[in-house]
Coordinates of C-alpha atoms and ligand atoms in Angstrom, one line a residue:
M1 CA 0.0 0.0 0.0
K2 CA 2.7 2.4 1.2
R3 CA 4.9 1.5 -1.8
A4 CA 2.0 2.1 -4.2
F5 CA 1.4 5.5 -2.7
L6 CA 5.1 6.3 -3.1
A7 CA 5.1 5.2 -6.7
I8 CA 2.1 7.4 -7.4
A9 CA 3.7 10.4 -5.6
A10 CA 6.9 9.9 -7.6
A11 CA 4.9 9.7 -10.8
H12 CA 3.1 12.9 -9.9
L13 CA 6.4 14.7 -9.0
C14 CA 7.9 13.6 -12.2
A15 CA 4.9 14.8 -14.3
T16 CA 4.9 18.1 -12.4
S17 CA 8.6 18.7 -13.0
L18 CA 8.3 17.6 -16.6
G19 CA 5.4 20.0 -17.0
A20 CA 7.4 22.8 -15.4
Q21 CA 10.3 22.1 -17.7
A22 CA 8.5 22.2 -21.0
A23 CA 9.6 24.8 -23.4
T24 CA 6.9 27.4 -24.2
A25 CA 5.8 29.3 -27.3
T26 CA 3.9 32.6 -27.1
R27 CA 2.5 34.6 -30.0
G28 CA 2.1 38.3 -30.0
A29 CA 2.2 41.6 -31.9
F30 CA 5.6 42.9 -33.2
G31 CA 4.4 46.3 -34.3
A32 CA 3.6 47.3 -37.9
L33 CA 5.4 48.4 -41.0
S34 CA 5.1 52.0 -42.2
D35 CA 2.4 51.0 -44.7
G36 CA 0.3 49.6 -41.7
T37 CA 1.0 45.9 -42.3
K38 CA 0.9 44.2 -38.9
V39 CA 3.9 42.1 -38.0
E40 CA 3.7 39.3 -35.4
A41 CA 6.3 37.4 -33.5
V42 CA 6.5 34.1 -31.7
T43 CA 8.8 33.7 -28.7
L44 CA 10.1 30.2 -27.9
T45 CA 11.5 29.9 -24.4
S46 CA 13.3 27.0 -22.8
S47 CA 13.4 26.4 -19.1
A48 CA 17.2 26.4 -19.3
G49 CA 17.2 30.1 -20.1
V50 CA 17.4 30.4 -23.9
S51 CA 14.7 32.4 -25.7
A52 CA 14.2 33.0 -29.5
K53 CA 11.9 35.5 -31.0
I54 CA 10.9 34.9 -34.6
M55 CA 8.9 37.6 -36.5
T56 CA 6.7 37.1 -39.5
L57 CA 8.6 39.6 -41.7
G58 CA 11.2 37.4 -43.3
A59 CA 10.6 34.5 -40.8
T60 CA 13.4 36.4 -39.1
L61 CA 15.2 35.3 -35.9
Q62 CA 14.8 38.8 -34.4
S63 CA 16.4 38.1 -31.0
L64 CA 18.1 35.2 -29.3
I65 CA 18.7 35.4 -25.6
V66 CA 21.4 33.1 -24.2
P67 CA 22.8 33.0 -20.7
D68 CA 26.6 33.5 -20.2
K69 CA 28.8 31.5 -17.8
A70 CA 27.5 33.6 -14.9
G71 CA 23.9 33.2 -15.9
H72 CA 23.4 36.7 -17.4
K73 CA 21.1 36.6 -20.3
D74 CA 21.9 38.7 -23.4
D75 CA 20.9 38.9 -27.0
V76 CA 23.5 37.2 -29.2
V77 CA 22.1 38.2 -32.7
L78 CA 22.3 41.5 -34.5
G79 CA 19.1 43.1 -35.8
Y80 CA 16.7 46.0 -35.2
D81 CA 14.2 46.9 -32.5
T82 CA 11.4 47.6 -35.0
A83 CA 10.2 45.6 -38.0
Q84 CA 10.3 48.5 -40.4
D85 CA 14.0 49.0 -39.9
Y86 CA 14.6 45.5 -41.4
L87 CA 13.2 47.0 -44.7
T88 CA 14.6 50.5 -44.4
R89 CA 18.2 49.3 -43.7
P90 CA 18.1 45.8 -44.9
D91 CA 21.1 43.5 -44.5
Y92 CA 19.4 40.1 -43.9
F93 CA 19.8 40.3 -40.1
G94 CA 18.5 37.0 -38.8
A95 CA 16.4 36.5 -42.0
S96 CA 15.2 33.5 -43.8
V97 CA 16.9 34.0 -47.2
G98 CA 15.6 32.7 -50.5
R99 CA 14.9 31.8 -53.1
Y100 CA 18.6 31.5 -53.6
A101 CA 20.8 32.4 -50.7
N102 CA 24.3 33.6 -51.7
R103 CA 25.3 34.6 -55.2
I104 CA 24.3 33.6 -58.8
A105 CA 26.9 34.8 -61.3
K106 CA 25.5 37.7 -63.4
G107 CA 22.0 36.7 -62.2
K108 CA 21.8 34.1 -65.0
F109 CA 21.2 30.4 -65.1
S110 CA 19.4 27.8 -67.3
I111 CA 17.2 24.9 -66.6
D112 CA 16.8 22.3 -69.3
G113 CA 18.0 24.8 -71.9
K114 CA 15.7 27.6 -70.8
A115 CA 17.5 30.7 -69.7
F116 CA 16.5 32.8 -66.7
T117 CA 17.7 36.2 -65.6
L118 CA 17.5 37.7 -62.1
A119 CA 18.1 41.2 -60.9
A120 CA 21.8 42.0 -60.4
N121 CA 21.7 43.5 -56.9
D122 CA 25.3 42.9 -55.8
G123 CA 27.6 44.3 -58.4
P124 CA 27.2 42.1 -61.5
N125 CA 25.6 39.3 -59.5
S126 CA 22.4 38.3 -57.9
L127 CA 22.5 38.0 -54.1
H128 CA 20.1 36.4 -51.6
G129 CA 17.1 36.1 -53.9
G130 CA 17.1 39.5 -55.5
K131 CA 15.5 42.8 -54.8
L132 CA 12.5 41.4 -52.8
G133 CA 13.7 38.1 -51.5
F134 CA 12.1 36.0 -48.9
D135 CA 13.7 38.1 -46.1
K136 CA 11.4 41.0 -47.2
R137 CA 8.2 39.1 -47.5
M138 CA 5.5 38.6 -44.9
W139 CA 5.3 35.0 -43.8
K140 CA 2.2 33.4 -42.3
I141 CA 2.1 31.7 -38.9
D142 CA 0.8 28.1 -39.6
S143 CA 1.1 26.7 -36.0
V144 CA 2.5 27.5 -32.6
S145 CA 2.9 24.9 -29.9
S146 CA 4.6 24.4 -26.5
G147 CA 5.9 21.1 -25.1
A148 CA 9.2 19.2 -25.1
D149 CA 9.9 21.3 -28.2
A150 CA 8.4 24.8 -28.3
K151 CA 7.7 25.3 -32.0
V152 CA 6.5 27.7 -34.7
V153 CA 5.8 26.9 -38.3
M154 CA 5.8 29.8 -40.7
S155 CA 5.0 29.6 -44.4
Y156 CA 5.3 31.6 -47.6
V157 CA 4.1 31.0 -51.1
S158 CA 6.3 32.5 -53.8
A159 CA 4.5 33.1 -57.1
D160 CA 5.7 31.5 -60.3
G161 CA 8.2 34.0 -61.8
E162 CA 8.8 36.0 -58.6
E163 CA 12.2 37.7 -58.8
G164 CA 12.7 35.8 -62.1
F165 CA 12.7 32.3 -60.7
P166 CA 10.4 29.6 -62.3
G167 CA 7.7 27.7 -60.5
E168 CA 5.3 28.5 -57.7
M169 CA 7.2 27.6 -54.5
K170 CA 5.6 26.7 -51.2
V171 CA 8.1 27.2 -48.3
T172 CA 8.0 26.5 -44.6
A173 CA 10.4 27.5 -41.9
T174 CA 10.0 25.6 -38.6
Y175 CA 11.8 26.8 -35.6
S176 CA 11.8 24.7 -32.5
L177 CA 13.6 25.0 -29.1
N178 CA 14.1 22.3 -26.5
D179 CA 15.3 22.3 -22.9
Q180 CA 18.7 21.2 -24.0
N181 CA 19.0 24.7 -25.5
E182 CA 19.0 23.4 -29.1
L183 CA 17.3 25.7 -31.6
K184 CA 16.4 23.7 -34.6
L185 CA 15.5 25.3 -37.9
E186 CA 14.1 23.3 -40.8
Y187 CA 13.4 24.8 -44.2
R188 CA 11.1 22.8 -46.5
A189 CA 9.9 23.6 -50.0
T190 CA 8.1 22.2 -53.0
T191 CA 7.7 23.6 -56.5
S192 CA 5.2 23.5 -59.4
K193 CA 8.0 23.6 -62.1
P194 CA 11.7 22.7 -62.1
T195 CA 13.6 25.4 -60.4
V196 CA 16.7 26.2 -58.3
L197 CA 16.8 27.1 -54.6
N198 CA 19.0 27.6 -51.6
L199 CA 17.2 28.5 -48.3
T200 CA 19.1 29.4 -45.3
N201 CA 19.1 31.6 -42.2
H202 CA 21.3 34.7 -42.1
S203 CA 21.8 35.3 -38.4
Y204 CA 24.7 37.5 -37.4
F205 CA 26.0 36.0 -34.2
N206 CA 27.9 38.0 -31.6
L207 CA 28.2 35.8 -28.5
S208 CA 29.4 38.7 -26.4
G209 CA 25.7 39.6 -25.9
N210 CA 24.3 42.9 -27.0
D211 CA 27.3 43.3 -29.3
T212 CA 29.6 44.7 -26.6
R213 CA 32.7 43.4 -28.3
D214 CA 33.6 42.5 -31.9
V215 CA 34.1 38.8 -32.8
M216 CA 37.8 38.9 -33.5
G217 CA 38.5 37.1 -30.2
N218 CA 35.9 34.4 -30.8
M219 CA 37.3 30.9 -31.3
V220 CA 35.9 29.2 -34.4
T221 CA 36.1 25.6 -35.5
L222 CA 34.9 24.5 -38.9
H223 CA 34.5 20.9 -39.8
A224 CA 35.6 21.4 -43.3
A225 CA 38.7 20.1 -45.0
R226 CA 38.0 22.2 -48.2
F227 CA 36.5 25.4 -49.3
T228 CA 35.4 26.9 -52.6
P229 CA 37.7 29.8 -53.6
V230 CA 36.1 32.8 -55.3
D231 CA 36.9 35.5 -57.9
A232 CA 36.9 39.2 -57.1
T233 CA 33.1 39.3 -57.3
L234 CA 32.8 36.4 -54.8
I235 CA 31.7 33.8 -57.3
P236 CA 33.3 30.4 -56.9
T237 CA 36.0 29.6 -59.5
G238 CA 34.9 25.9 -59.4
E239 CA 38.0 24.8 -57.4
R240 CA 37.6 22.8 -54.2
R241 CA 40.8 23.8 -52.3
A242 CA 42.2 22.1 -49.2
V243 CA 42.3 24.4 -46.2
A244 CA 45.3 22.6 -44.6
G245 CA 48.2 25.0 -44.2
T246 CA 46.2 28.1 -45.2
V247 CA 44.4 30.9 -43.2
F248 CA 41.2 28.9 -44.0
D249 CA 42.2 26.0 -41.8
F250 CA 39.7 26.0 -38.8
A251 CA 39.9 22.2 -38.3
T252 CA 41.1 23.1 -34.8
P253 CA 39.8 26.2 -33.0
H254 CA 41.4 29.5 -34.1
R255 CA 40.7 33.1 -33.1
V256 CA 38.8 34.8 -35.9
G257 CA 41.1 37.8 -35.9
D258 CA 44.5 35.9 -35.9
R259 CA 44.7 35.5 -39.7
I260 CA 42.0 37.7 -41.0
R261 CA 44.4 40.4 -42.1
D262 CA 46.7 38.0 -43.9
A263 CA 46.5 39.7 -47.3
K264 CA 49.2 37.5 -48.7
D265 CA 46.2 35.2 -49.3
Q266 CA 44.3 36.6 -52.3
Q267 CA 41.1 35.0 -51.0
I268 CA 41.2 37.2 -47.9
K269 CA 41.6 40.2 -50.1
F270 CA 38.7 39.3 -52.3
G271 CA 36.4 38.7 -49.2
R272 CA 37.9 41.6 -47.2
G273 CA 38.2 38.8 -44.6
Y274 CA 36.3 35.6 -44.5
D275 CA 33.3 35.4 -46.8
H276 CA 33.6 31.9 -48.2
N277 CA 31.8 28.7 -48.6
F278 CA 33.3 25.8 -46.7
I279 CA 32.6 22.2 -47.7
V280 CA 31.3 20.5 -44.6
D281 CA 33.0 17.2 -43.9
G282 CA 30.8 14.1 -44.1
A283 CA 27.7 13.2 -46.1
A284 CA 25.4 16.0 -47.1
G285 CA 21.8 15.1 -46.2
S286 CA 22.8 13.7 -42.8
L287 CA 22.9 16.0 -39.8
R288 CA 26.5 16.4 -38.8
P289 CA 28.7 18.9 -36.9
A290 CA 29.7 21.9 -39.1
A291 CA 30.9 24.7 -36.8
V292 CA 31.6 25.7 -33.2
V293 CA 31.9 29.3 -32.1
Q294 CA 33.2 30.1 -28.6
D295 CA 33.5 33.4 -26.9
P296 CA 36.1 33.0 -24.2
V297 CA 35.0 36.1 -22.3
S298 CA 31.3 35.4 -21.8
G299 CA 31.9 31.6 -21.9
R300 CA 29.1 31.2 -24.5
T301 CA 29.4 28.4 -27.1
M302 CA 27.4 27.7 -30.1
E303 CA 27.7 24.4 -31.9
M304 CA 26.1 24.0 -35.3
S305 CA 25.0 20.8 -37.0
V306 CA 23.7 20.9 -40.6
T307 CA 22.4 18.7 -43.3
A308 CA 23.6 21.0 -46.1
P309 CA 26.7 20.3 -48.2
G310 CA 28.3 23.7 -47.5
I311 CA 28.4 26.6 -45.0
Q312 CA 29.2 30.2 -45.8
F313 CA 31.5 31.7 -43.1
Y314 CA 31.1 35.5 -43.2
T315 CA 32.7 37.9 -40.7
G316 CA 30.5 40.9 -41.2
N317 CA 33.1 42.5 -43.6
F318 CA 30.7 44.8 -45.2
L319 CA 29.2 46.3 -42.0
D320 CA 30.5 49.8 -42.3
G321 CA 29.1 51.6 -39.3
T322 CA 26.2 53.2 -41.2
Y323 CA 23.5 50.8 -39.9
F324 CA 22.4 51.4 -36.3
G325 CA 20.9 48.3 -34.8
K326 CA 19.2 47.3 -31.5
G327 CA 19.9 49.8 -28.8
N328 CA 21.1 52.2 -31.4
R329 CA 24.5 50.6 -31.7
A330 CA 26.5 51.1 -34.9
Y331 CA 27.3 47.8 -36.6
R332 CA 30.9 47.8 -37.8
Q333 CA 33.2 45.5 -39.7
G334 CA 33.9 42.3 -37.7
D335 CA 31.0 42.8 -35.3
A336 CA 29.4 39.4 -36.1
I337 CA 29.9 35.9 -37.5
C338 CA 27.4 34.5 -40.0
L339 CA 27.3 30.8 -40.7
E340 CA 24.9 30.1 -43.5
P341 CA 24.4 26.4 -44.3
G342 CA 23.3 25.6 -47.9
V343 CA 24.4 24.5 -51.3
F344 CA 27.5 26.2 -52.7
P345 CA 27.2 29.7 -54.1
D346 CA 26.4 29.8 -57.9
S347 CA 25.5 26.1 -57.9
P348 CA 23.1 26.5 -60.9
N349 CA 26.1 27.4 -63.0
H350 CA 28.4 24.6 -61.7
A351 CA 27.3 21.1 -62.9
D352 CA 29.7 19.4 -60.5
F353 CA 28.5 21.2 -57.4
P354 CA 25.8 19.6 -55.2
T355 CA 22.6 20.3 -57.0
S356 CA 20.4 23.3 -56.2
R357 CA 17.6 22.0 -58.5
L358 CA 14.2 21.1 -57.2
N359 CA 11.6 19.3 -59.4
P360 CA 7.9 19.1 -58.9
G361 CA 7.1 16.1 -56.7
Q362 CA 10.4 16.5 -54.8
S363 CA 10.7 17.9 -51.2
Y364 CA 13.5 20.2 -50.3
V365 CA 14.8 20.0 -46.7
N366 CA 17.5 22.0 -45.1
T367 CA 18.0 21.4 -41.4
I368 CA 20.2 23.5 -39.0
V369 CA 20.7 22.9 -35.3
Y370 CA 22.2 25.5 -33.1
K371 CA 23.1 24.3 -29.6
F372 CA 24.0 26.8 -26.9
S373 CA 25.9 26.4 -23.7
A374 CA 28.2 28.4 -21.4
K375 CA 31.1 27.6 -19.1
Ligands
BGC1 C1 27.5 37.3 -48.2 C2 28.2 38.6 -48.0 C3 27.2 39.7 -47.9 C4 26.3 39.4 -46.7 C5 25.2 40.4 -46.5 C6 26.6 37.1 -47.0 O1 25.9 35.9 -47.1 O2 28.4 36.2 -48.3 O3 29.1 38.8 -49.1 O4 27.7 40.9 -47.8 O5 25.7 38.1 -46.9 O6 24.5 40.6 -47.6

């Protein structure tokens, strides 16, 4: 009898603590654009102290609060306080980027012999989906749920021909957060006609919290034995170059700033620092470790696992102090690290790169897991 009571009490305790530990999702207003369009946001909060706010404009990770080694919680992603700023001073802060994240040479590609032309919005090339890419579109909230994973599903339907790309494309972005402080992001898409795509998230991470220091002292590990060198307009030459013995070797942790000024390496000159696609070791399609970023001062660590074949490592080289972000801070060169998992840049024009093509009847999936800890 007594034993049965104890068992019931233990079960009750367990259920209560499990309940208390569940991650929560809350939906609310996030102001309006200057044309009156209402923007909403969903905040996912783990019981272990991480909280991610995702807004419907661009399915954007607008803030990401992570505790440091002393338990102080700070925002570790760059961005703006208001939704309109993301359109007025756009730089893909935290955004879901598409249809084609990264560059397509001269904005031109062909599918089955048919030529397509995109807007050239980055010198001669197309960048991040064109003038009005997915980052500048309003996404719909499909579902919001709390539990072991707090989750929001957002969707966007891109019309056939939008920004020059063929096929109507239906896209979802699912963000989920668990109590192990893993933020998982899954992009899915289908198309009505053969097309090309590369969906990714363009968060600018600064693990100091509230951007109090630049990222030059961050330690970065990239699980990538090779990268794809670029020309002066940042289009891959087609080569897959070994990183060993170069300033691109992050197989073991290196300070970002240690070799970033090594202009003996022409690739550093072209990128004004790191702005390159690394080929993630292991089999694309399976979730595997890609990158680790560690801030020795705050103790925060971010570990990223990806299914994508590549990851763009960009050190905020084009931030020039003219954009004022959250808390009215000027964003300057080297203030953030972007790690953008996807296919390689300009894949539609490189037959031997992993394919960026999607056919009707196929499902595209790109999964990214960011795990946060501090010590
Ligand atoms: C590109 C950079 C670009 C930045 C912001 C990154 O993905 O690689 O060259 O400046 O996005 O647009």
